[in-house]
Amino acid sequence: MTADQYYRQGISKQFSQGPAAASRPEPTEVTDGKFTDGRYWGELAGIYPLSAATADEAAKASAVNFCCSLIAEAIGSLPFDVIDIATGKPAEDFALADLLSYAPNPFQVGAEFWPSMMFTAALRNIAFAEPVAHADGLEMWALDPLRTHVDWKDRGFSVTYQDDNATRVIGPGDLFWITGLADSRLRPLTPWKMARGSIEFALALENQGRLSAQNINRPGGVLQSDQELGDEAFERLQESMRRWRAGGNAILEQGLKYEVVQTDNSDSQLMELIDQRTMEMARYWRMPRSLITGNSKNSEQESGDFVRWVARPWCRRIEQAVRARLFTPEMRRRYKVKVNLDGMLRGDSATQARNAVLYRTAGSHSINDVRVNIHNLPRIDEPWADDVREPLNSNRAADTMTGGETAPQDKEASTDD
């Protein structure tokens, strides 16, 4: 029996559809504690909500959406390889490798499935998928976090999931999941909850700027007069103030005076506060400052910072999660998983060309190594293209002193041997 057949036979037992539907309360959002978004006073008042009570509301903040979508797209689009340990090359004729890389399910390709998993993982620090075995093989379906509730225990957990037909309780043996940083517990920390204060502050700033723009930057204030206004004068005043709010001119009667009680955006330093809140929220996702501000002059250093502090930890978790939760013991002895980060570290075209020259002159890479592994070009089917150069300027000082010939003392030593 081949490893792939062994896998298919074992996966049918390991990943069943789970227990029958149980009478459980309605599931809640992953790590949120709420199943529905609810309604906020801001919505009742006709303005945008200022609360980040759920992950979806938190993701409406531009900085949160930027960080999570950047992590999702960057990591989810990386090449995903299953490597044969014996040969060090990608495994061939291995159904699971194709499923994970290209077609997790009939409706999603790998470049759609993995970014969606990573967005959920970046926002909530955990993402679940359910492997489903059937006659044609295995499929992977991401679980909707709004229909998922996790019951965390000291050394385990169970997932209550509300699908289209019924509520199901699913154990860890029937799931694939990715988790982020935790503080000595199984339950991971939740970035959007930890950043909730900063997110709600940022939403309030955005709302202030929005209202100010709607009012054509006209500051709020009060009208004062020593005279009593009649009904007709009051109606004319209301109409005049509406025109003023829309950008027109106001006509004040009977000694009315307008006193500003609200500062404009420049006085309140709105833009500086928005920038400050953006940087504050980005720290929760360890996003490099250069990616937030866009002022980086060194794209290679910028990519390196993102890979070291953001992408590499997540890729390491994905590699180990796939190997531990989807591979059988026999498969773990034969194969390993690699998320290829080389594409993020190449830099610009000038840097790639300089590195290629260094690899060749240093004698570490052949022409085919440079073409295939660095530039994704086809191999040259010639023996010389696989030869590695030997640098002639790397002789010992003794050889250089004798004009490139072997030093006499070395000749004597070699003769004695």
Coordinates of C-alpha atoms in Angstrom, one line a residue, residues 342 355-375 384-391:
D342 CA 12.3 33.3 -0.8
N355 CA 23.1 38.5 -5.7
A356 CA 23.2 36.2 -8.7
V357 CA 26.7 37.4 -9.6
L358 CA 27.8 36.9 -6.0
Y359 CA 26.4 33.3 -5.9
R360 CA 28.3 32.4 -9.0
T361 CA 31.6 34.0 -8.2
A362 CA 31.6 32.7 -4.7
G363 CA 31.2 29.1 -6.0
S364 CA 28.0 28.4 -4.0
H365 CA 25.5 28.1 -6.9
S366 CA 25.5 26.7 -10.4
I367 CA 23.8 28.5 -13.3
N368 CA 20.8 26.2 -13.0
D369 CA 20.7 26.9 -9.3
V370 CA 20.4 30.6 -10.0
R371 CA 18.0 30.2 -12.8
V372 CA 15.6 27.7 -11.2
N373 CA 15.7 28.6 -7.5
I374 CA 16.1 32.3 -7.7
H375 CA 14.7 33.6 -10.9
W384 CA 28.1 22.5 -17.6
A385 CA 25.1 24.4 -16.3
D386 CA 25.1 22.2 -13.2
D387 CA 28.8 22.8 -12.5
V388 CA 29.8 25.2 -9.6
R389 CA 32.6 27.6 -10.3
E390 CA 35.7 27.4 -8.2
P391 CA 37.0 31.0 -7.4

